[in-house]
Amino acid sequence: MSAEATAPGKIILFGEHSVVYKGPAILLAVDRRATVIASKRDDKRIYIDSEDLGFSGYFEDGKYTSVTGKIWRGRNMAALDVAARKVMAYLGIESGVNLKVRSMIPIAVGLGSSAAVCVATTAAVGELFDGNLTNEKISELSYEGEKVIHGNPSGADNNIATYGGIMRYERGVGLKRLKLDVSLPFIIGNTRKKRSTRNMVEGVKALRDRNPEVVDPIIYTMASLSQAGLDALLRRETKKLGDLMNLNQGLLSALGVSTIELDELVYAARREGALGAKLTGAGGGGCMIALAESENLNKVEKSIRAARGHSMRVNITDEGVKTRKIKDEYS
Ligand code: PMV
């Protein structure tokens, strides 16, 4: 018997960087998912196999052994090991597990791939041992895995991967889940340039430390823009939503987190009629998102590809983590 769990990736619609200081970030779960299939082992190993993420190996007594002899993707692998062990410790079980990981979410470009994989691992291992984990527990335990990768993350990514839908996150205020009753497509343009969120956040901090009198008002504007953007989204005022995305891009650029590659994709999208286009996530590479009327979606996507971006069309999804048991052929 094995158990499967899937969890969605995410985009940040508004509030990246400003959320570190003030105001909300608005996160949307998107219909690109990570899947983990967990099965029991007779030994104590946590055996992780993922072609999509490019690694295969196992942990035993905290020590990693590569099976493919390929790259050691240290923190990614360790995060899954931690997530699986935390679930078993919570359930009072001592066992090894096989984790087969597949993901349709590109890694290290701000689309919440690590959170989706941690959440799916937690849920799959929980299901395998009939743990009846609540969503709250899944999110809490997977956060332990996320910490291995990101140090001290906000907790927003593991929540959106667990619950799906729309999430408003504000420091000191917490998370609020919202639902959108109709679907809204976005186009993601991926520069395919990996970047570190930590470095980007540090860069903004250094700029602010040197120029607080200029940077603070930018951050305050971003904070109010983020709230206005959420209101526009919930009211489906797409023209206004597009305006606010464009304004936000200008301010993110002012903070120095956009790049020439991101700008090229943003302008490529706008040139073909996108209502709004901005980078999403930490910047410095990674992805941008565009909002367009349905008749312009194809043109916008084509334009992003012509500007050397990888394009994906996604929809907001209310579907958070999902689990099921799989009956093996011979069991
Ligand atoms: O690119 P991501 O998904 O890691 O998003 C980073 C969002 C920041 O606001 C830049 C950092 C943070 O911790 O909120």
mmCIF file of C-alpha atoms and ligand atoms in Angstrom:
data_model
loop_
_atom_site.group_PDB
_atom_site.id
_atom_site.type_symbol
_atom_site.label_atom_id
_atom_site.label_comp_id
_atom_site.label_asym_id
_atom_site.label_seq_id
_atom_site.Cartn_x
_atom_site.Cartn_y
_atom_site.Cartn_z
ATOM 1 C CA MET A 1 0.000 0.000 0.000
ATOM 2 C CA SER A 2 1.205 3.507 -0.714
ATOM 3 C CA ALA A 3 -0.256 6.966 -0.251
ATOM 4 C CA GLU A 4 -0.209 9.915 -2.596
ATOM 5 C CA ALA A 5 -0.542 13.607 -1.838
ATOM 6 C CA THR A 6 -0.510 16.618 -4.124
ATOM 7 C CA ALA A 7 -0.203 20.312 -3.284
ATOM 8 C CA PRO A 8 -0.277 23.491 -5.389
ATOM 9 C CA GLY A 9 2.391 26.051 -6.166
ATOM 10 C CA LYS A 10 1.750 29.765 -5.748
ATOM 11 C CA ILE A 11 2.344 33.231 -7.109
ATOM 12 C CA ILE A 12 2.607 36.446 -5.126
ATOM 13 C CA LEU A 13 0.183 38.945 -6.648
ATOM 14 C CA PHE A 14 1.162 41.889 -4.450
ATOM 15 C CA GLY A 15 3.282 42.704 -1.430
ATOM 16 C CA GLU A 16 6.615 40.956 -1.998
ATOM 17 C CA HIS A 17 9.366 42.804 -0.124
ATOM 18 C CA SER A 18 6.982 45.372 1.402
ATOM 19 C CA VAL A 19 5.523 42.535 3.536
ATOM 20 C CA VAL A 20 8.875 42.230 5.280
ATOM 21 C CA TYR A 21 8.241 45.704 6.741
ATOM 22 C CA LYS A 22 4.616 46.697 6.379
ATOM 23 C CA GLY A 23 1.235 45.744 4.946
ATOM 24 C CA PRO A 24 -0.065 42.528 3.438
ATOM 25 C CA ALA A 25 1.200 40.129 0.795
ATOM 26 C CA ILE A 26 -1.443 38.564 -1.439
ATOM 27 C CA LEU A 27 -0.694 34.993 -2.462
ATOM 28 C CA LEU A 28 -2.619 32.922 -4.994
ATOM 29 C CA ALA A 29 -2.476 29.120 -5.255
ATOM 30 C CA VAL A 30 -2.126 28.046 -8.881
ATOM 31 C CA ASP A 31 -2.981 24.836 -10.699
ATOM 32 C CA ARG A 32 0.590 23.548 -11.020
ATOM 33 C CA ARG A 33 1.154 20.866 -8.440
ATOM 34 C CA ALA A 34 3.778 18.756 -6.712
ATOM 35 C CA THR A 35 3.013 15.095 -6.039
ATOM 36 C CA VAL A 36 4.597 12.767 -3.494
ATOM 37 C CA ILE A 37 3.953 9.027 -3.272
ATOM 38 C CA ALA A 38 5.008 7.514 0.050
ATOM 39 C CA SER A 39 5.453 3.807 0.783
ATOM 40 C CA LYS A 40 6.817 1.889 3.777
ATOM 41 C CA ARG A 41 10.294 0.424 4.053
ATOM 42 C CA ASP A 42 11.620 -2.357 6.263
ATOM 43 C CA ASP A 43 14.666 -0.309 7.288
ATOM 44 C CA LYS A 44 14.922 3.200 8.777
ATOM 45 C CA ARG A 45 15.914 4.988 5.604
ATOM 46 C CA ILE A 46 14.125 7.952 4.114
ATOM 47 C CA TYR A 47 14.658 7.211 0.454
ATOM 48 C CA ILE A 48 13.909 10.138 -1.864
ATOM 49 C CA ASP A 49 13.569 9.725 -5.579
ATOM 50 C CA SER A 50 12.809 12.618 -7.873
ATOM 51 C CA GLU A 51 13.608 12.866 -11.531
ATOM 52 C CA ASP A 52 11.942 16.278 -11.818
ATOM 53 C CA LEU A 53 14.030 17.812 -9.061
ATOM 54 C CA GLY A 54 17.163 16.004 -10.237
ATOM 55 C CA PHE A 55 18.080 13.910 -7.210
ATOM 56 C CA SER A 56 17.839 10.440 -5.787
ATOM 57 C CA GLY A 57 19.305 9.197 -2.520
ATOM 58 C CA TYR A 58 18.568 8.354 1.085
ATOM 59 C CA PHE A 59 19.013 9.567 4.623
ATOM 60 C CA GLU A 60 19.989 7.231 7.419
ATOM 61 C CA ASP A 61 20.904 8.468 10.910
ATOM 62 C CA GLY A 62 21.056 12.002 9.525
ATOM 63 C CA LYS A 63 23.607 11.030 6.876
ATOM 64 C CA TYR A 64 22.849 11.397 3.192
ATOM 65 C CA THR A 65 23.925 8.925 0.537
ATOM 66 C CA SER A 66 23.404 9.717 -3.126
ATOM 67 C CA VAL A 67 22.187 6.857 -5.261
ATOM 68 C CA THR A 68 22.382 8.475 -8.660
ATOM 69 C CA GLY A 69 25.874 9.703 -7.798
ATOM 70 C CA LYS A 70 24.607 13.069 -8.959
ATOM 71 C CA ILE A 71 24.406 16.472 -7.360
ATOM 72 C CA TRP A 72 23.708 16.779 -3.670
ATOM 73 C CA ARG A 73 20.778 19.157 -3.462
ATOM 74 C CA GLY A 74 21.427 19.519 0.223
ATOM 75 C CA ARG A 75 18.697 21.598 1.695
ATOM 76 C CA ASN A 76 15.926 20.380 -0.611
ATOM 77 C CA MET A 77 16.640 16.774 0.271
ATOM 78 C CA ALA A 78 17.109 17.479 3.967
ATOM 79 C CA ALA A 79 13.779 19.357 4.039
ATOM 80 C CA LEU A 80 11.894 16.276 2.862
ATOM 81 C CA ASP A 81 13.776 14.071 5.303
ATOM 82 C CA VAL A 82 12.821 16.426 8.139
ATOM 83 C CA ALA A 83 9.171 16.693 7.013
ATOM 84 C CA ALA A 84 8.807 12.880 6.814
ATOM 85 C CA ARG A 85 10.479 12.304 10.188
ATOM 86 C CA LYS A 86 8.438 15.023 11.917
ATOM 87 C CA VAL A 87 5.207 13.360 10.809
ATOM 88 C CA MET A 88 6.344 9.937 12.016
ATOM 89 C CA ALA A 89 7.544 11.377 15.331
ATOM 90 C CA TYR A 90 4.175 13.114 15.756
ATOM 91 C CA LEU A 91 2.370 9.816 15.093
ATOM 92 C CA GLY A 92 4.754 7.876 17.334
ATOM 93 C CA ILE A 93 5.943 5.666 14.483
ATOM 94 C CA GLU A 94 9.467 4.488 13.785
ATOM 95 C CA SER A 95 9.883 3.450 10.193
ATOM 96 C CA GLY A 96 11.614 4.212 6.948
ATOM 97 C CA VAL A 97 9.740 5.452 3.879
ATOM 98 C CA ASN A 98 10.214 5.769 0.160
ATOM 99 C CA LEU A 99 9.245 9.153 -1.240
ATOM 100 C CA LYS A 100 8.680 9.437 -4.944
ATOM 101 C CA VAL A 101 8.547 13.124 -5.787
ATOM 102 C CA ARG A 102 7.189 14.663 -8.956
ATOM 103 C CA SER A 103 6.643 18.346 -9.537
ATOM 104 C CA MET A 104 5.171 20.503 -12.263
ATOM 105 C CA ILE A 105 6.412 23.572 -10.397
ATOM 106 C CA PRO A 106 9.796 24.944 -11.504
ATOM 107 C CA ILE A 107 12.235 25.178 -8.581
ATOM 108 C CA ALA A 108 13.962 28.225 -7.061
ATOM 109 C CA VAL A 109 12.032 30.779 -9.127
ATOM 110 C CA GLY A 110 9.516 31.907 -6.474
ATOM 111 C CA LEU A 111 6.609 29.613 -7.354
ATOM 112 C CA GLY A 112 6.460 27.866 -3.982
ATOM 113 C CA SER A 113 7.918 24.571 -5.191
ATOM 114 C CA SER A 114 9.667 23.727 -1.921
ATOM 115 C CA ALA A 115 6.544 24.395 0.165
ATOM 116 C CA ALA A 116 4.375 22.320 -2.183
ATOM 117 C CA VAL A 117 6.822 19.405 -1.988
ATOM 118 C CA CYS A 118 7.103 19.658 1.838
ATOM 119 C CA VAL A 119 3.322 19.819 2.244
ATOM 120 C CA ALA A 120 2.784 16.883 -0.129
ATOM 121 C CA THR A 121 5.462 14.859 1.722
ATOM 122 C CA THR A 122 3.890 15.566 5.116
ATOM 123 C CA ALA A 123 0.396 14.693 3.891
ATOM 124 C CA ALA A 124 1.500 11.544 2.023
ATOM 125 C CA VAL A 125 3.437 10.173 5.014
ATOM 126 C CA GLY A 126 0.516 11.059 7.311
ATOM 127 C CA GLU A 127 -1.902 9.202 5.024
ATOM 128 C CA LEU A 128 0.428 6.204 4.703
ATOM 129 C CA PHE A 129 0.294 5.659 8.467
ATOM 130 C CA ASP A 130 -3.441 6.514 8.791
ATOM 131 C CA GLY A 131 -2.578 9.611 10.795
ATOM 132 C CA ASN A 132 -5.768 11.542 9.924
ATOM 133 C CA LEU A 133 -3.769 14.759 9.912
ATOM 134 C CA THR A 134 -5.816 17.945 9.822
ATOM 135 C CA ASN A 135 -4.807 20.650 7.356
ATOM 136 C CA GLU A 136 -3.630 22.711 10.299
ATOM 137 C CA LYS A 137 -1.287 19.896 11.373
ATOM 138 C CA ILE A 138 -0.043 19.319 7.808
ATOM 139 C CA SER A 139 0.838 22.992 7.466
ATOM 140 C CA GLU A 140 2.507 23.083 10.888
ATOM 141 C CA LEU A 141 4.637 19.965 10.326
ATOM 142 C CA SER A 142 5.638 20.924 6.787
ATOM 143 C CA TYR A 143 6.808 24.292 8.093
ATOM 144 C CA GLU A 144 9.603 22.366 9.862
ATOM 145 C CA GLY A 145 10.807 21.194 6.425
ATOM 146 C CA GLU A 146 10.499 24.697 4.963
ATOM 147 C CA LYS A 147 12.711 26.023 7.765
ATOM 148 C CA VAL A 148 15.532 23.739 6.605
ATOM 149 C CA ILE A 149 15.477 25.457 3.206
ATOM 150 C CA HIS A 150 14.588 29.039 4.034
ATOM 151 C CA GLY A 151 15.812 29.616 7.580
ATOM 152 C CA ASN A 152 12.935 31.541 9.063
ATOM 153 C CA PRO A 153 10.186 31.767 6.426
ATOM 154 C CA SER A 154 6.948 33.666 7.013
ATOM 155 C CA GLY A 155 4.855 30.502 6.935
ATOM 156 C CA ALA A 156 2.746 31.880 4.098
ATOM 157 C CA ASP A 157 3.995 29.383 1.468
ATOM 158 C CA ASN A 158 3.214 26.231 3.453
ATOM 159 C CA ASN A 159 -0.216 27.643 4.285
ATOM 160 C CA ILE A 160 -1.143 28.441 0.691
ATOM 161 C CA ALA A 161 0.144 25.021 -0.450
ATOM 162 C CA THR A 162 -2.026 23.380 2.233
ATOM 163 C CA TYR A 163 -5.235 25.359 1.844
ATOM 164 C CA GLY A 164 -5.141 26.637 -1.758
ATOM 165 C CA GLY A 165 -7.175 29.675 -2.804
ATOM 166 C CA ILE A 166 -6.184 33.232 -1.993
ATOM 167 C CA MET A 167 -4.273 34.247 1.079
ATOM 168 C CA ARG A 168 -3.641 37.585 2.710
ATOM 169 C CA TYR A 169 -0.592 37.504 4.940
ATOM 170 C CA GLU A 170 0.608 40.321 7.150
ATOM 171 C CA ARG A 171 3.319 40.229 9.767
ATOM 172 C CA GLY A 172 1.940 40.567 13.273
ATOM 173 C CA VAL A 173 -1.609 40.134 11.914
ATOM 174 C CA GLY A 174 -1.340 36.646 10.448
ATOM 175 C CA LEU A 175 -3.006 34.786 7.626
ATOM 176 C CA LYS A 176 -6.473 35.201 6.253
ATOM 177 C CA ARG A 177 -7.871 32.767 3.705
ATOM 178 C CA LEU A 178 -10.177 34.050 0.988
ATOM 179 C CA LYS A 179 -12.005 32.422 -1.875
ATOM 180 C CA LEU A 180 -12.573 33.622 -5.405
ATOM 181 C CA ASP A 181 -15.722 32.096 -6.864
ATOM 182 C CA VAL A 182 -14.662 32.431 -10.495
ATOM 183 C CA SER A 183 -11.376 31.439 -12.059
ATOM 184 C CA LEU A 184 -8.937 34.048 -13.298
ATOM 185 C CA PRO A 185 -6.071 33.093 -15.599
ATOM 186 C CA PHE A 186 -2.580 34.503 -15.212
ATOM 187 C CA ILE A 187 0.419 34.012 -17.438
ATOM 188 C CA ILE A 188 3.710 33.247 -15.738
ATOM 189 C CA GLY A 189 6.868 34.251 -17.582
ATOM 190 C CA ASN A 190 9.929 32.470 -16.233
ATOM 191 C CA THR A 191 13.374 33.975 -16.858
ATOM 192 C CA ARG A 192 14.776 30.582 -15.702
ATOM 193 C CA LYS A 193 17.328 32.464 -13.693
ATOM 194 C CA LYS A 194 17.527 31.059 -10.175
ATOM 195 C CA ARG A 195 17.923 33.473 -7.324
ATOM 196 C CA SER A 196 18.065 33.475 -3.561
ATOM 197 C CA THR A 197 15.196 35.134 -1.707
ATOM 198 C CA ARG A 198 17.506 35.718 1.237
ATOM 199 C CA ASN A 199 19.990 37.735 -0.869
ATOM 200 C CA MET A 200 17.247 39.822 -2.424
ATOM 201 C CA VAL A 201 15.710 40.646 0.966
ATOM 202 C CA GLU A 202 19.152 41.613 2.268
ATOM 203 C CA GLY A 203 19.690 43.894 -0.742
ATOM 204 C CA VAL A 204 16.465 45.800 -0.027
ATOM 205 C CA LYS A 205 17.401 46.063 3.646
ATOM 206 C CA ALA A 206 20.792 47.564 2.785
ATOM 207 C CA LEU A 207 19.155 50.100 0.422
ATOM 208 C CA ARG A 208 16.660 51.040 3.143
ATOM 209 C CA ASP A 209 19.372 51.347 5.806
ATOM 210 C CA ARG A 210 21.243 53.826 3.605
ATOM 211 C CA ASN A 211 18.144 55.749 2.434
ATOM 212 C CA PRO A 212 15.298 55.343 4.911
ATOM 213 C CA GLU A 213 13.741 58.718 4.060
ATOM 214 C CA VAL A 214 13.152 57.588 0.456
ATOM 215 C CA VAL A 215 12.679 53.840 0.814
ATOM 216 C CA ASP A 216 10.138 53.937 3.662
ATOM 217 C CA PRO A 217 7.556 55.970 1.698
ATOM 218 C CA ILE A 218 7.957 53.511 -1.217
ATOM 219 C CA ILE A 219 7.258 50.635 1.151
ATOM 220 C CA TYR A 220 4.190 52.406 2.611
ATOM 221 C CA THR A 221 2.831 52.942 -0.905
ATOM 222 C CA MET A 222 3.407 49.289 -1.743
ATOM 223 C CA ALA A 223 1.549 48.292 1.407
ATOM 224 C CA SER A 224 -1.557 50.308 0.518
ATOM 225 C CA LEU A 225 -1.317 49.203 -3.100
ATOM 226 C CA SER A 226 -1.352 45.598 -1.940
ATOM 227 C CA GLN A 227 -4.597 46.060 0.013
ATOM 228 C CA ALA A 228 -6.186 47.960 -2.897
ATOM 229 C CA GLY A 229 -5.100 45.129 -5.207
ATOM 230 C CA LEU A 230 -6.800 42.511 -3.055
ATOM 231 C CA ASP A 231 -10.029 44.537 -3.098
ATOM 232 C CA ALA A 232 -9.832 44.873 -6.899
ATOM 233 C CA LEU A 233 -9.222 41.129 -7.247
ATOM 234 C CA LEU A 234 -12.198 40.195 -5.081
ATOM 235 C CA ARG A 235 -14.417 42.623 -6.993
ATOM 236 C CA ARG A 236 -12.973 41.348 -10.274
ATOM 237 C CA GLU A 237 -12.079 44.860 -11.387
ATOM 238 C CA THR A 238 -9.502 43.563 -13.830
ATOM 239 C CA LYS A 239 -8.560 46.909 -15.366
ATOM 240 C CA LYS A 240 -7.788 48.366 -11.946
ATOM 241 C CA LEU A 241 -6.027 45.170 -10.941
ATOM 242 C CA GLY A 242 -3.787 45.525 -14.001
ATOM 243 C CA ASP A 243 -3.040 49.173 -13.172
ATOM 244 C CA LEU A 244 -2.014 48.222 -9.653
ATOM 245 C CA MET A 245 0.232 45.420 -10.924
ATOM 246 C CA ASN A 246 1.995 47.909 -13.218
ATOM 247 C CA LEU A 247 2.383 50.425 -10.401
ATOM 248 C CA ASN A 248 3.760 47.714 -8.147
ATOM 249 C CA GLN A 249 6.319 46.709 -10.761
ATOM 250 C CA GLY A 250 7.550 50.321 -10.911
ATOM 251 C CA LEU A 251 8.064 50.371 -7.153
ATOM 252 C CA LEU A 252 9.763 46.949 -7.081
ATOM 253 C CA SER A 253 12.067 48.242 -9.779
ATOM 254 C CA ALA A 254 12.797 51.281 -7.624
ATOM 255 C CA LEU A 255 13.869 48.917 -4.846
ATOM 256 C CA GLY A 256 16.320 47.327 -7.275
ATOM 257 C CA VAL A 257 14.818 43.834 -7.379
ATOM 258 C CA SER A 258 13.785 43.747 -11.034
ATOM 259 C CA THR A 259 16.303 42.738 -13.689
ATOM 260 C CA ILE A 260 16.705 43.372 -17.370
ATOM 261 C CA GLU A 261 15.371 39.877 -18.124
ATOM 262 C CA LEU A 262 12.283 40.434 -15.965
ATOM 263 C CA ASP A 263 11.732 43.902 -17.482
ATOM 264 C CA GLU A 264 11.931 42.448 -20.973
ATOM 265 C CA LEU A 265 9.209 39.922 -20.182
ATOM 266 C CA VAL A 266 7.080 42.592 -18.477
ATOM 267 C CA TYR A 267 7.271 44.887 -21.509
ATOM 268 C CA ALA A 268 6.749 41.980 -23.929
ATOM 269 C CA ALA A 269 3.486 41.196 -22.114
ATOM 270 C CA ARG A 270 2.305 44.808 -21.985
ATOM 271 C CA ARG A 271 3.121 45.341 -25.657
ATOM 272 C CA GLU A 272 0.580 42.661 -26.565
ATOM 273 C CA GLY A 273 -2.176 44.125 -24.459
ATOM 274 C CA ALA A 274 -1.623 42.705 -20.968
ATOM 275 C CA LEU A 275 -3.708 44.687 -18.473
ATOM 276 C CA GLY A 276 -0.873 44.412 -15.982
ATOM 277 C CA ALA A 277 2.514 42.755 -15.620
ATOM 278 C CA LYS A 278 4.971 42.571 -12.746
ATOM 279 C CA LEU A 279 7.654 40.389 -11.263
ATOM 280 C CA THR A 280 6.441 37.890 -8.668
ATOM 281 C CA GLY A 281 8.359 36.816 -5.580
ATOM 282 C CA ALA A 282 11.775 38.011 -4.580
ATOM 283 C CA GLY A 283 12.948 39.211 -8.034
ATOM 284 C CA GLY A 284 16.580 39.138 -9.181
ATOM 285 C CA GLY A 285 15.538 36.488 -11.704
ATOM 286 C CA GLY A 286 12.707 34.026 -11.320
ATOM 287 C CA CYS A 287 9.286 34.871 -12.673
ATOM 288 C CA MET A 288 6.914 37.631 -13.709
ATOM 289 C CA ILE A 289 3.148 37.404 -14.030
ATOM 290 C CA ALA A 290 0.763 39.001 -16.492
ATOM 291 C CA LEU A 291 -2.981 39.540 -16.445
ATOM 292 C CA ALA A 292 -4.761 39.782 -19.791
ATOM 293 C CA GLU A 293 -8.250 39.647 -21.303
ATOM 294 C CA SER A 294 -8.991 36.187 -22.680
ATOM 295 C CA GLU A 295 -8.673 37.346 -26.305
ATOM 296 C CA ASN A 296 -5.110 38.541 -25.638
ATOM 297 C CA LEU A 297 -3.803 35.556 -23.658
ATOM 298 C CA ASN A 298 -2.253 33.773 -26.654
ATOM 299 C CA LYS A 299 -0.586 36.930 -27.959
ATOM 300 C CA VAL A 300 0.855 37.747 -24.549
ATOM 301 C CA GLU A 301 2.226 34.233 -24.119
ATOM 302 C CA LYS A 302 3.797 34.306 -27.565
ATOM 303 C CA SER A 303 5.390 37.655 -26.862
ATOM 304 C CA ILE A 304 6.898 36.363 -23.591
ATOM 305 C CA ARG A 305 8.368 33.369 -25.425
ATOM 306 C CA ALA A 306 9.767 35.626 -28.161
ATOM 307 C CA ALA A 307 11.535 37.564 -25.381
ATOM 308 C CA ARG A 308 13.220 34.268 -24.310
ATOM 309 C CA GLY A 309 10.908 33.622 -21.381
ATOM 310 C CA HIS A 310 9.354 30.294 -20.587
ATOM 311 C CA SER A 311 5.593 30.844 -20.390
ATOM 312 C CA MET A 312 2.904 28.982 -18.467
ATOM 313 C CA ARG A 313 -0.765 29.711 -18.249
ATOM 314 C CA VAL A 314 -2.169 29.126 -14.778
ATOM 315 C CA ASN A 315 -5.462 29.521 -12.977
ATOM 316 C CA ILE A 316 -6.077 30.332 -9.366
ATOM 317 C CA THR A 317 -7.092 27.109 -7.639
ATOM 318 C CA ASP A 318 -9.120 26.534 -4.495
ATOM 319 C CA GLU A 319 -7.768 23.010 -4.308
ATOM 320 C CA GLY A 320 -5.230 22.735 -1.520
ATOM 321 C CA VAL A 321 -3.502 19.548 -0.409
ATOM 322 C CA LYS A 322 -5.226 16.317 -1.491
ATOM 323 C CA THR A 323 -4.407 12.787 -0.363
ATOM 324 C CA ARG A 324 -5.427 9.303 -1.390
ATOM 325 C CA LYS A 325 -4.382 5.720 -0.791
ATOM 326 C CA ILE A 326 -3.010 3.762 -3.715
ATOM 327 C CA LYS A 327 -3.449 0.009 -3.826
ATOM 328 C CA ASP A 328 -0.237 -1.476 -5.173
ATOM 329 C CA GLU A 329 -0.561 -3.981 -7.964
ATOM 330 C CA TYR A 330 0.649 -6.941 -5.917
ATOM 331 C CA SER A 331 -0.512 -6.087 -2.421
HETATM 332 O O1 PMV B 1 10.232 34.492 -4.187
HETATM 333 P P1 PMV B 1 9.625 34.016 -2.933
HETATM 334 O O2 PMV B 1 8.407 33.181 -3.129
HETATM 335 O O3 PMV B 1 10.637 33.389 -2.033
HETATM 336 O O4 PMV B 1 9.017 35.290 -2.181
HETATM 337 C C1 PMV B 1 9.742 36.160 -1.409
HETATM 338 C C2 PMV B 1 8.847 37.204 -0.805
HETATM 339 C C3 PMV B 1 9.624 38.263 -0.057
HETATM 340 O O5 PMV B 1 8.687 39.246 0.351
HETATM 341 C C4 PMV B 1 10.658 38.919 -0.947
HETATM 342 C C5 PMV B 1 10.341 37.705 1.159
HETATM 343 C C6 PMV B 1 9.451 37.300 2.300
HETATM 344 O O6 PMV B 1 9.941 36.539 3.166
HETATM 345 O O7 PMV B 1 8.313 37.745 2.400
#
